[in-house]
JSON list of C-alpha atoms in Angstrom, two decimals:
[
{"chain": "A", "resi": 5, "resn": "UNK", "atom": "CA", "xyz": [96.86, 31.30, -53.59]},
{"chain": "A", "resi": 6, "resn": "UNK", "atom": "CA", "xyz": [94.06, 31.88, -55.46]},
{"chain": "A", "resi": 7, "resn": "UNK", "atom": "CA", "xyz": [90.34, 32.38, -54.09]},
{"chain": "A", "resi": 8, "resn": "UNK", "atom": "CA", "xyz": [86.56, 33.93, -55.09]},
{"chain": "A", "resi": 9, "resn": "UNK", "atom": "CA", "xyz": [84.64, 35.51, -52.86]},
{"chain": "A", "resi": 10, "resn": "UNK", "atom": "CA", "xyz": [80.37, 34.97, -52.82]},
{"chain": "A", "resi": 11, "resn": "UNK", "atom": "CA", "xyz": [77.84, 36.84, -50.79]},
{"chain": "A", "resi": 12, "resn": "UNK", "atom": "CA", "xyz": [74.58, 34.83, -49.91]},
{"chain": "A", "resi": 13, "resn": "UNK", "atom": "CA", "xyz": [71.71, 36.47, -51.80]},
{"chain": "A", "resi": 14, "resn": "UNK", "atom": "CA", "xyz": [68.96, 39.04, -50.40]},
{"chain": "A", "resi": 15, "resn": "UNK", "atom": "CA", "xyz": [65.56, 37.27, -49.19]},
{"chain": "A", "resi": 16, "resn": "UNK", "atom": "CA", "xyz": [62.68, 37.97, -52.08]},
{"chain": "A", "resi": 17, "resn": "UNK", "atom": "CA", "xyz": [59.41, 40.49, -50.38]},
{"chain": "A", "resi": 18, "resn": "UNK", "atom": "CA", "xyz": [56.63, 38.31, -49.53]},
{"chain": "A", "resi": 19, "resn": "UNK", "atom": "CA", "xyz": [52.86, 39.68, -50.26]},
{"chain": "A", "resi": 20, "resn": "UNK", "atom": "CA", "xyz": [49.64, 39.50, -48.68]},
{"chain": "A", "resi": 21, "resn": "UNK", "atom": "CA", "xyz": [46.29, 40.58, -49.47]},
{"chain": "A", "resi": 22, "resn": "UNK", "atom": "CA", "xyz": [43.87, 42.51, -47.45]},
{"chain": "A", "resi": 23, "resn": "UNK", "atom": "CA", "xyz": [40.11, 43.93, -47.80]},
{"chain": "A", "resi": 24, "resn": "UNK", "atom": "CA", "xyz": [38.55, 46.97, -45.25]},
{"chain": "A", "resi": 25, "resn": "UNK", "atom": "CA", "xyz": [37.68, 45.89, -42.10]},
{"chain": "A", "resi": 26, "resn": "UNK", "atom": "CA", "xyz": [39.79, 43.18, -42.13]},
{"chain": "A", "resi": 27, "resn": "UNK", "atom": "CA", "xyz": [42.98, 42.27, -39.31]},
{"chain": "A", "resi": 28, "resn": "UNK", "atom": "CA", "xyz": [45.53, 39.83, -40.63]},
{"chain": "A", "resi": 29, "resn": "UNK", "atom": "CA", "xyz": [48.52, 37.85, -38.75]},
{"chain": "A", "resi": 30, "resn": "UNK", "atom": "CA", "xyz": [51.53, 38.10, -40.12]},
{"chain": "A", "resi": 31, "resn": "UNK", "atom": "CA", "xyz": [53.92, 36.14, -39.11]},
{"chain": "A", "resi": 32, "resn": "UNK", "atom": "CA", "xyz": [58.39, 37.08, -40.84]},
{"chain": "A", "resi": 33, "resn": "UNK", "atom": "CA", "xyz": [61.18, 34.81, -40.89]},
{"chain": "A", "resi": 34, "resn": "UNK", "atom": "CA", "xyz": [64.38, 36.44, -42.40]},
{"chain": "A", "resi": 35, "resn": "UNK", "atom": "CA", "xyz": [67.82, 36.38, -42.35]},
{"chain": "A", "resi": 36, "resn": "UNK", "atom": "CA", "xyz": [70.29, 39.40, -42.50]},
{"chain": "A", "resi": 37, "resn": "UNK", "atom": "CA", "xyz": [73.75, 38.76, -43.75]},
{"chain": "A", "resi": 38, "resn": "UNK", "atom": "CA", "xyz": [76.34, 39.49, -40.64]},
{"chain": "A", "resi": 39, "resn": "UNK", "atom": "CA", "xyz": [78.83, 43.10, -40.86]},
{"chain": "A", "resi": 40, "resn": "UNK", "atom": "CA", "xyz": [81.67, 41.21, -38.63]},
{"chain": "A", "resi": 41, "resn": "UNK", "atom": "CA", "xyz": [82.67, 37.85, -39.87]},
{"chain": "A", "resi": 42, "resn": "UNK", "atom": "CA", "xyz": [83.66, 36.13, -43.04]},
{"chain": "A", "resi": 43, "resn": "UNK", "atom": "CA", "xyz": [84.53, 33.01, -43.88]},
{"chain": "A", "resi": 44, "resn": "UNK", "atom": "CA", "xyz": [87.55, 31.03, -45.98]},
{"chain": "A", "resi": 45, "resn": "UNK", "atom": "CA", "xyz": [87.29, 27.63, -46.85]},
{"chain": "A", "resi": 46, "resn": "UNK", "atom": "CA", "xyz": [89.70, 25.40, -50.00]},
{"chain": "A", "resi": 47, "resn": "UNK", "atom": "CA", "xyz": [91.70, 22.77, -50.41]},
{"chain": "A", "resi": 48, "resn": "UNK", "atom": "CA", "xyz": [95.66, 22.47, -48.66]},
{"chain": "A", "resi": 49, "resn": "UNK", "atom": "CA", "xyz": [98.68, 20.54, -50.26]},
{"chain": "A", "resi": 50, "resn": "UNK", "atom": "CA", "xyz": [102.16, 20.49, -49.91]},
{"chain": "A", "resi": 51, "resn": "UNK", "atom": "CA", "xyz": [105.11, 18.51, -48.42]},
{"chain": "A", "resi": 52, "resn": "UNK", "atom": "CA", "xyz": [108.11, 18.82, -46.20]},
{"chain": "A", "resi": 53, "resn": "UNK", "atom": "CA", "xyz": [111.52, 19.84, -47.29]},
{"chain": "A", "resi": 54, "resn": "UNK", "atom": "CA", "xyz": [114.78, 20.16, -45.86]},
{"chain": "A", "resi": 55, "resn": "UNK", "atom": "CA", "xyz": [116.88, 23.23, -47.99]},
{"chain": "A", "resi": 56, "resn": "UNK", "atom": "CA", "xyz": [118.70, 26.47, -47.53]},
{"chain": "A", "resi": 57, "resn": "UNK", "atom": "CA", "xyz": [117.75, 29.67, -47.16]},
{"chain": "A", "resi": 58, "resn": "UNK", "atom": "CA", "xyz": [117.54, 29.98, -50.56]},
{"chain": "A", "resi": 59, "resn": "UNK", "atom": "CA", "xyz": [114.60, 27.54, -50.95]},
{"chain": "A", "resi": 60, "resn": "UNK", "atom": "CA", "xyz": [117.09, 25.14, -52.49]},
{"chain": "A", "resi": 61, "resn": "UNK", "atom": "CA", "xyz": [114.62, 22.14, -51.96]},
{"chain": "A", "resi": 62, "resn": "UNK", "atom": "CA", "xyz": [117.94, 19.01, -50.76]},
{"chain": "A", "resi": 63, "resn": "UNK", "atom": "CA", "xyz": [115.04, 16.53, -49.83]},
{"chain": "A", "resi": 64, "resn": "UNK", "atom": "CA", "xyz": [111.26, 16.45, -49.92]},
{"chain": "A", "resi": 65, "resn": "UNK", "atom": "CA", "xyz": [108.64, 14.34, -48.85]},
{"chain": "A", "resi": 66, "resn": "UNK", "atom": "CA", "xyz": [104.65, 14.39, -49.92]},
{"chain": "A", "resi": 67, "resn": "UNK", "atom": "CA", "xyz": [101.84, 14.67, -47.16]},
{"chain": "A", "resi": 68, "resn": "UNK", "atom": "CA", "xyz": [99.42, 12.40, -49.11]},
{"chain": "A", "resi": 69, "resn": "UNK", "atom": "CA", "xyz": [97.20, 13.40, -46.22]},
{"chain": "A", "resi": 70, "resn": "UNK", "atom": "CA", "xyz": [97.08, 16.80, -44.20]},
{"chain": "A", "resi": 71, "resn": "UNK", "atom": "CA", "xyz": [94.08, 15.83, -41.47]},
{"chain": "A", "resi": 72, "resn": "UNK", "atom": "CA", "xyz": [95.82, 17.18, -38.22]},
{"chain": "A", "resi": 73, "resn": "UNK", "atom": "CA", "xyz": [97.26, 19.96, -40.12]},
{"chain": "A", "resi": 74, "resn": "UNK", "atom": "CA", "xyz": [96.18, 23.86, -39.22]},
{"chain": "A", "resi": 75, "resn": "UNK", "atom": "CA", "xyz": [95.92, 26.98, -41.06]},
{"chain": "A", "resi": 76, "resn": "UNK", "atom": "CA", "xyz": [96.64, 30.08, -40.25]},
{"chain": "A", "resi": 77, "resn": "UNK", "atom": "CA", "xyz": [94.62, 33.53, -41.44]},
{"chain": "A", "resi": 78, "resn": "UNK", "atom": "CA", "xyz": [96.26, 36.25, -39.64]},
{"chain": "A", "resi": 79, "resn": "UNK", "atom": "CA", "xyz": [95.24, 40.39, -39.83]},
{"chain": "A", "resi": 80, "resn": "UNK", "atom": "CA", "xyz": [99.26, 40.89, -39.61]},
{"chain": "A", "resi": 81, "resn": "UNK", "atom": "CA", "xyz": [102.34, 39.30, -40.84]},
{"chain": "A", "resi": 82, "resn": "UNK", "atom": "CA", "xyz": [104.00, 36.67, -37.64]},
{"chain": "A", "resi": 83, "resn": "UNK", "atom": "CA", "xyz": [107.35, 35.97, -37.49]},
{"chain": "A", "resi": 84, "resn": "UNK", "atom": "CA", "xyz": [107.51, 33.77, -34.09]},
{"chain": "A", "resi": 85, "resn": "UNK", "atom": "CA", "xyz": [105.45, 31.06, -34.15]},
{"chain": "A", "resi": 86, "resn": "UNK", "atom": "CA", "xyz": [106.60, 30.13, -30.55]},
{"chain": "A", "resi": 87, "resn": "UNK", "atom": "CA", "xyz": [104.49, 29.45, -27.96]},
{"chain": "A", "resi": 88, "resn": "UNK", "atom": "CA", "xyz": [106.24, 32.53, -25.92]},
{"chain": "A", "resi": 89, "resn": "UNK", "atom": "CA", "xyz": [104.67, 34.59, -28.60]},
{"chain": "A", "resi": 90, "resn": "UNK", "atom": "CA", "xyz": [101.21, 32.62, -29.43]},
{"chain": "A", "resi": 91, "resn": "UNK", "atom": "CA", "xyz": [98.48, 33.09, -27.09]},
{"chain": "A", "resi": 92, "resn": "UNK", "atom": "CA", "xyz": [95.04, 32.47, -27.14]},
{"chain": "A", "resi": 93, "resn": "UNK", "atom": "CA", "xyz": [92.89, 35.59, -27.65]},
{"chain": "A", "resi": 94, "resn": "UNK", "atom": "CA", "xyz": [91.14, 36.92, -25.26]},
{"chain": "A", "resi": 95, "resn": "UNK", "atom": "CA", "xyz": [87.16, 39.11, -24.88]},
{"chain": "A", "resi": 96, "resn": "UNK", "atom": "CA", "xyz": [89.23, 42.02, -24.37]},
{"chain": "A", "resi": 97, "resn": "UNK", "atom": "CA", "xyz": [91.42, 41.76, -27.44]},
{"chain": "A", "resi": 98, "resn": "UNK", "atom": "CA", "xyz": [88.53, 41.88, -29.96]},
{"chain": "A", "resi": 99, "resn": "UNK", "atom": "CA", "xyz": [88.24, 44.72, -31.83]},
{"chain": "A", "resi": 100, "resn": "UNK", "atom": "CA", "xyz": [85.03, 47.31, -30.99]},
{"chain": "A", "resi": 101, "resn": "UNK", "atom": "CA", "xyz": [83.03, 46.28, -33.46]},
{"chain": "A", "resi": 102, "resn": "UNK", "atom": "CA", "xyz": [83.06, 42.05, -32.32]},
{"chain": "A", "resi": 103, "resn": "UNK", "atom": "CA", "xyz": [82.48, 43.43, -28.71]},
{"chain": "A", "resi": 104, "resn": "UNK", "atom": "CA", "xyz": [79.01, 45.08, -29.84]},
{"chain": "A", "resi": 105, "resn": "UNK", "atom": "CA", "xyz": [75.50, 44.18, -28.29]},
{"chain": "A", "resi": 106, "resn": "UNK", "atom": "CA", "xyz": [74.27, 41.77, -31.38]},
{"chain": "A", "resi": 107, "resn": "UNK", "atom": "CA", "xyz": [74.02, 38.84, -32.71]},
{"chain": "A", "resi": 108, "resn": "UNK", "atom": "CA", "xyz": [76.89, 37.73, -34.18]},
{"chain": "A", "resi": 109, "resn": "UNK", "atom": "CA", "xyz": [79.40, 39.62, -31.71]},
{"chain": "A", "resi": 110, "resn": "UNK", "atom": "CA", "xyz": [82.55, 37.43, -30.30]},
{"chain": "A", "resi": 111, "resn": "UNK", "atom": "CA", "xyz": [80.84, 35.89, -27.30]},
{"chain": "A", "resi": 112, "resn": "UNK", "atom": "CA", "xyz": [77.70, 34.70, -29.07]},
{"chain": "A", "resi": 113, "resn": "UNK", "atom": "CA", "xyz": [79.77, 33.09, -32.11]},
{"chain": "A", "resi": 114, "resn": "UNK", "atom": "CA", "xyz": [83.20, 31.52, -30.25]},
{"chain": "A", "resi": 115, "resn": "UNK", "atom": "CA", "xyz": [81.14, 29.80, -27.14]},
{"chain": "A", "resi": 116, "resn": "UNK", "atom": "CA", "xyz": [83.21, 27.08, -26.03]},
{"chain": "A", "resi": 117, "resn": "UNK", "atom": "CA", "xyz": [87.14, 26.53, -25.01]},
{"chain": "A", "resi": 118, "resn": "UNK", "atom": "CA", "xyz": [89.17, 24.05, -26.34]},
{"chain": "A", "resi": 119, "resn": "UNK", "atom": "CA", "xyz": [92.71, 23.01, -26.33]},
{"chain": "A", "resi": 120, "resn": "UNK", "atom": "CA", "xyz": [94.53, 24.68, -29.66]},
{"chain": "A", "resi": 121, "resn": "UNK", "atom": "CA", "xyz": [97.68, 21.40, -29.97]},
{"chain": "A", "resi": 122, "resn": "UNK", "atom": "CA", "xyz": [99.26, 21.81, -33.21]},
{"chain": "A", "resi": 123, "resn": "UNK", "atom": "CA", "xyz": [102.68, 20.01, -33.81]},
{"chain": "A", "resi": 124, "resn": "UNK", "atom": "CA", "xyz": [104.15, 23.55, -32.32]},
{"chain": "A", "resi": 125, "resn": "UNK", "atom": "CA", "xyz": [101.93, 24.89, -30.13]},
{"chain": "A", "resi": 126, "resn": "UNK", "atom": "CA", "xyz": [99.90, 23.78, -27.32]},
{"chain": "A", "resi": 127, "resn": "UNK", "atom": "CA", "xyz": [97.57, 26.10, -25.30]},
{"chain": "A", "resi": 128, "resn": "UNK", "atom": "CA", "xyz": [95.25, 26.09, -23.06]},
{"chain": "A", "resi": 129, "resn": "UNK", "atom": "CA", "xyz": [91.13, 27.30, -22.87]},
{"chain": "A", "resi": 130, "resn": "UNK", "atom": "CA", "xyz": [91.26, 28.53, -26.76]},
{"chain": "A", "resi": 131, "resn": "UNK", "atom": "CA", "xyz": [87.82, 30.61, -27.48]},
{"chain": "A", "resi": 132, "resn": "UNK", "atom": "CA", "xyz": [86.54, 28.42, -29.83]},
{"chain": "A", "resi": 133, "resn": "UNK", "atom": "CA", "xyz": [83.75, 28.02, -33.43]},
{"chain": "A", "resi": 134, "resn": "UNK", "atom": "CA", "xyz": [82.27, 25.62, -35.31]},
{"chain": "A", "resi": 135, "resn": "UNK", "atom": "CA", "xyz": [81.39, 25.83, -38.94]},
{"chain": "A", "resi": 136, "resn": "UNK", "atom": "CA", "xyz": [78.42, 23.90, -40.68]},
{"chain": "A", "resi": 137, "resn": "UNK", "atom": "CA", "xyz": [79.27, 21.60, -42.92]},
{"chain": "A", "resi": 138, "resn": "UNK", "atom": "CA", "xyz": [76.31, 20.60, -45.36]},
{"chain": "A", "resi": 139, "resn": "UNK", "atom": "CA", "xyz": [73.13, 22.69, -43.32]},
{"chain": "A", "resi": 140, "resn": "UNK", "atom": "CA", "xyz": [75.06, 21.63, -39.98]},
{"chain": "A", "resi": 141, "resn": "UNK", "atom": "CA", "xyz": [77.24, 22.67, -37.51]},
{"chain": "A", "resi": 142, "resn": "UNK", "atom": "CA", "xyz": [79.68, 20.49, -36.62]},
{"chain": "A", "resi": 143, "resn": "UNK", "atom": "CA", "xyz": [82.65, 20.14, -34.81]},
{"chain": "A", "resi": 144, "resn": "UNK", "atom": "CA", "xyz": [84.64, 18.54, -38.05]},
{"chain": "A", "resi": 145, "resn": "UNK", "atom": "CA", "xyz": [85.97, 22.50, -38.97]},
{"chain": "A", "resi": 146, "resn": "UNK", "atom": "CA", "xyz": [87.14, 23.58, -35.44]},
{"chain": "A", "resi": 147, "resn": "UNK", "atom": "CA", "xyz": [88.38, 27.95, -35.59]},
{"chain": "A", "resi": 148, "resn": "UNK", "atom": "CA", "xyz": [90.98, 28.99, -32.73]},
{"chain": "A", "resi": 149, "resn": "UNK", "atom": "CA", "xyz": [91.04, 32.67, -31.76]},
{"chain": "A", "resi": 150, "resn": "UNK", "atom": "CA", "xyz": [94.10, 33.21, -30.79]},
{"chain": "A", "resi": 151, "resn": "UNK", "atom": "CA", "xyz": [97.34, 36.50, -31.09]},
{"chain": "A", "resi": 152, "resn": "UNK", "atom": "CA", "xyz": [100.26, 37.16, -30.64]},
{"chain": "A", "resi": 153, "resn": "UNK", "atom": "CA", "xyz": [101.86, 38.09, -27.02]},
{"chain": "A", "resi": 154, "resn": "UNK", "atom": "CA", "xyz": [102.19, 41.91, -27.75]},
{"chain": "A", "resi": 155, "resn": "UNK", "atom": "CA", "xyz": [98.76, 42.27, -29.11]},
{"chain": "A", "resi": 156, "resn": "UNK", "atom": "CA", "xyz": [99.64, 42.91, -32.66]},
{"chain": "A", "resi": 157, "resn": "UNK", "atom": "CA", "xyz": [98.15, 40.23, -34.47]},
{"chain": "A", "resi": 158, "resn": "UNK", "atom": "CA", "xyz": [95.10, 38.38, -34.51]},
{"chain": "A", "resi": 159, "resn": "UNK", "atom": "CA", "xyz": [95.79, 34.88, -35.61]},
{"chain": "A", "resi": 160, "resn": "UNK", "atom": "CA", "xyz": [92.65, 32.55, -36.34]},
{"chain": "A", "resi": 161, "resn": "UNK", "atom": "CA", "xyz": [92.93, 29.02, -36.79]},
{"chain": "A", "resi": 162, "resn": "UNK", "atom": "CA", "xyz": [91.77, 26.18, -38.41]},
{"chain": "A", "resi": 163, "resn": "UNK", "atom": "CA", "xyz": [92.31, 22.83, -38.49]},
{"chain": "A", "resi": 164, "resn": "UNK", "atom": "CA", "xyz": [92.73, 20.61, -41.76]},
{"chain": "A", "resi": 165, "resn": "UNK", "atom": "CA", "xyz": [90.04, 17.42, -42.23]},
{"chain": "A", "resi": 166, "resn": "UNK", "atom": "CA", "xyz": [91.21, 16.09, -45.76]},
{"chain": "A", "resi": 167, "resn": "UNK", "atom": "CA", "xyz": [88.18, 15.68, -47.80]},
{"chain": "A", "resi": 168, "resn": "UNK", "atom": "CA", "xyz": [85.35, 16.71, -45.76]},
{"chain": "A", "resi": 169, "resn": "UNK", "atom": "CA", "xyz": [82.66, 18.07, -46.56]},
{"chain": "A", "resi": 170, "resn": "UNK", "atom": "CA", "xyz": [82.33, 21.58, -46.43]},
{"chain": "A", "resi": 171, "resn": "UNK", "atom": "CA", "xyz": [79.36, 24.66, -45.52]},
{"chain": "A", "resi": 172, "resn": "UNK", "atom": "CA", "xyz": [77.95, 23.64, -49.66]},
{"chain": "A", "resi": 173, "resn": "UNK", "atom": "CA", "xyz": [77.96, 20.71, -49.95]},
{"chain": "A", "resi": 174, "resn": "UNK", "atom": "CA", "xyz": [81.08, 19.97, -51.81]},
{"chain": "A", "resi": 175, "resn": "UNK", "atom": "CA", "xyz": [84.74, 18.81, -50.63]},
{"chain": "A", "resi": 176, "resn": "UNK", "atom": "CA", "xyz": [87.17, 21.07, -48.81]},
{"chain": "A", "resi": 177, "resn": "UNK", "atom": "CA", "xyz": [89.92, 20.40, -46.26]},
{"chain": "A", "resi": 178, "resn": "UNK", "atom": "CA", "xyz": [89.31, 23.18, -44.01]},
{"chain": "A", "resi": 179, "resn": "UNK", "atom": "CA", "xyz": [86.80, 26.46, -42.70]},
{"chain": "A", "resi": 180, "resn": "UNK", "atom": "CA", "xyz": [87.79, 29.01, -40.76]},
{"chain": "A", "resi": 181, "resn": "UNK", "atom": "CA", "xyz": [85.92, 32.11, -39.37]},
{"chain": "A", "resi": 182, "resn": "UNK", "atom": "CA", "xyz": [87.76, 35.41, -39.52]},
{"chain": "A", "resi": 183, "resn": "UNK", "atom": "CA", "xyz": [86.21, 38.85, -38.39]},
{"chain": "A", "resi": 184, "resn": "UNK", "atom": "CA", "xyz": [86.05, 41.37, -41.01]},
{"chain": "A", "resi": 185, "resn": "UNK", "atom": "CA", "xyz": [84.15, 44.59, -40.46]},
{"chain": "A", "resi": 186, "resn": "UNK", "atom": "CA", "xyz": [82.93, 46.72, -44.05]},
{"chain": "A", "resi": 187, "resn": "UNK", "atom": "CA", "xyz": [86.23, 47.67, -45.09]},
{"chain": "A", "resi": 188, "resn": "UNK", "atom": "CA", "xyz": [88.37, 45.44, -46.71]},
{"chain": "A", "resi": 189, "resn": "UNK", "atom": "CA", "xyz": [91.01, 43.34, -44.31]},
{"chain": "A", "resi": 190, "resn": "UNK", "atom": "CA", "xyz": [93.96, 41.51, -45.62]},
{"chain": "A", "resi": 191, "resn": "UNK", "atom": "CA", "xyz": [95.14, 38.19, -44.15]},
{"chain": "A", "resi": 192, "resn": "UNK", "atom": "CA", "xyz": [97.94, 36.68, -44.21]},
{"chain": "A", "resi": 193, "resn": "UNK", "atom": "CA", "xyz": [97.89, 32.49, -44.42]},
{"chain": "A", "resi": 194, "resn": "UNK", "atom": "CA", "xyz": [99.92, 30.41, -42.62]},
{"chain": "A", "resi": 195, "resn": "UNK", "atom": "CA", "xyz": [99.87, 26.68, -43.14]},
{"chain": "A", "resi": 196, "resn": "UNK", "atom": "CA", "xyz": [101.60, 23.92, -40.19]},
{"chain": "A", "resi": 197, "resn": "UNK", "atom": "CA", "xyz": [102.30, 20.12, -41.40]},
{"chain": "A", "resi": 198, "resn": "UNK", "atom": "CA", "xyz": [101.82, 17.31, -38.97]}
]
């Protein structure tokens, strides 16, 4: 795995010229960078293999189109990916900074519920958010909010769409929205091919 971080630039200051005795209507529009969320995006590649516990490969198949696969970003390690251990995350499972009254809190970001259906998991009523592609919010890249049954690990799952247009008008296979406060956080990535 490799990656580089980017951040939106700060807005430039606007100006207005005034003279004594006048009243000037000045309308402002601006944006601020979120302090609750970060994004991951990238390419997916790999294959299906048959091998032993020492990773000696007996046979390997290439996956030429990973569409329908899933990328998982978890804030801890996950060893049990069974449906008994992976559940839908709810509002009450979120970190406190995601529940504060703010425009970018969890309930203003994950606004719809969908069925999460991967090769190994089928979870009903999962909170979802859709990220943007080339300036438009679309349903190609959906992020699903999941967790482990003991609530120790939050998992953010993203659907894979091979060679789709990314948020910045370049080709990518997935985009995932994940929580991040103002301190550095580590995410563990898992890939499930269909």
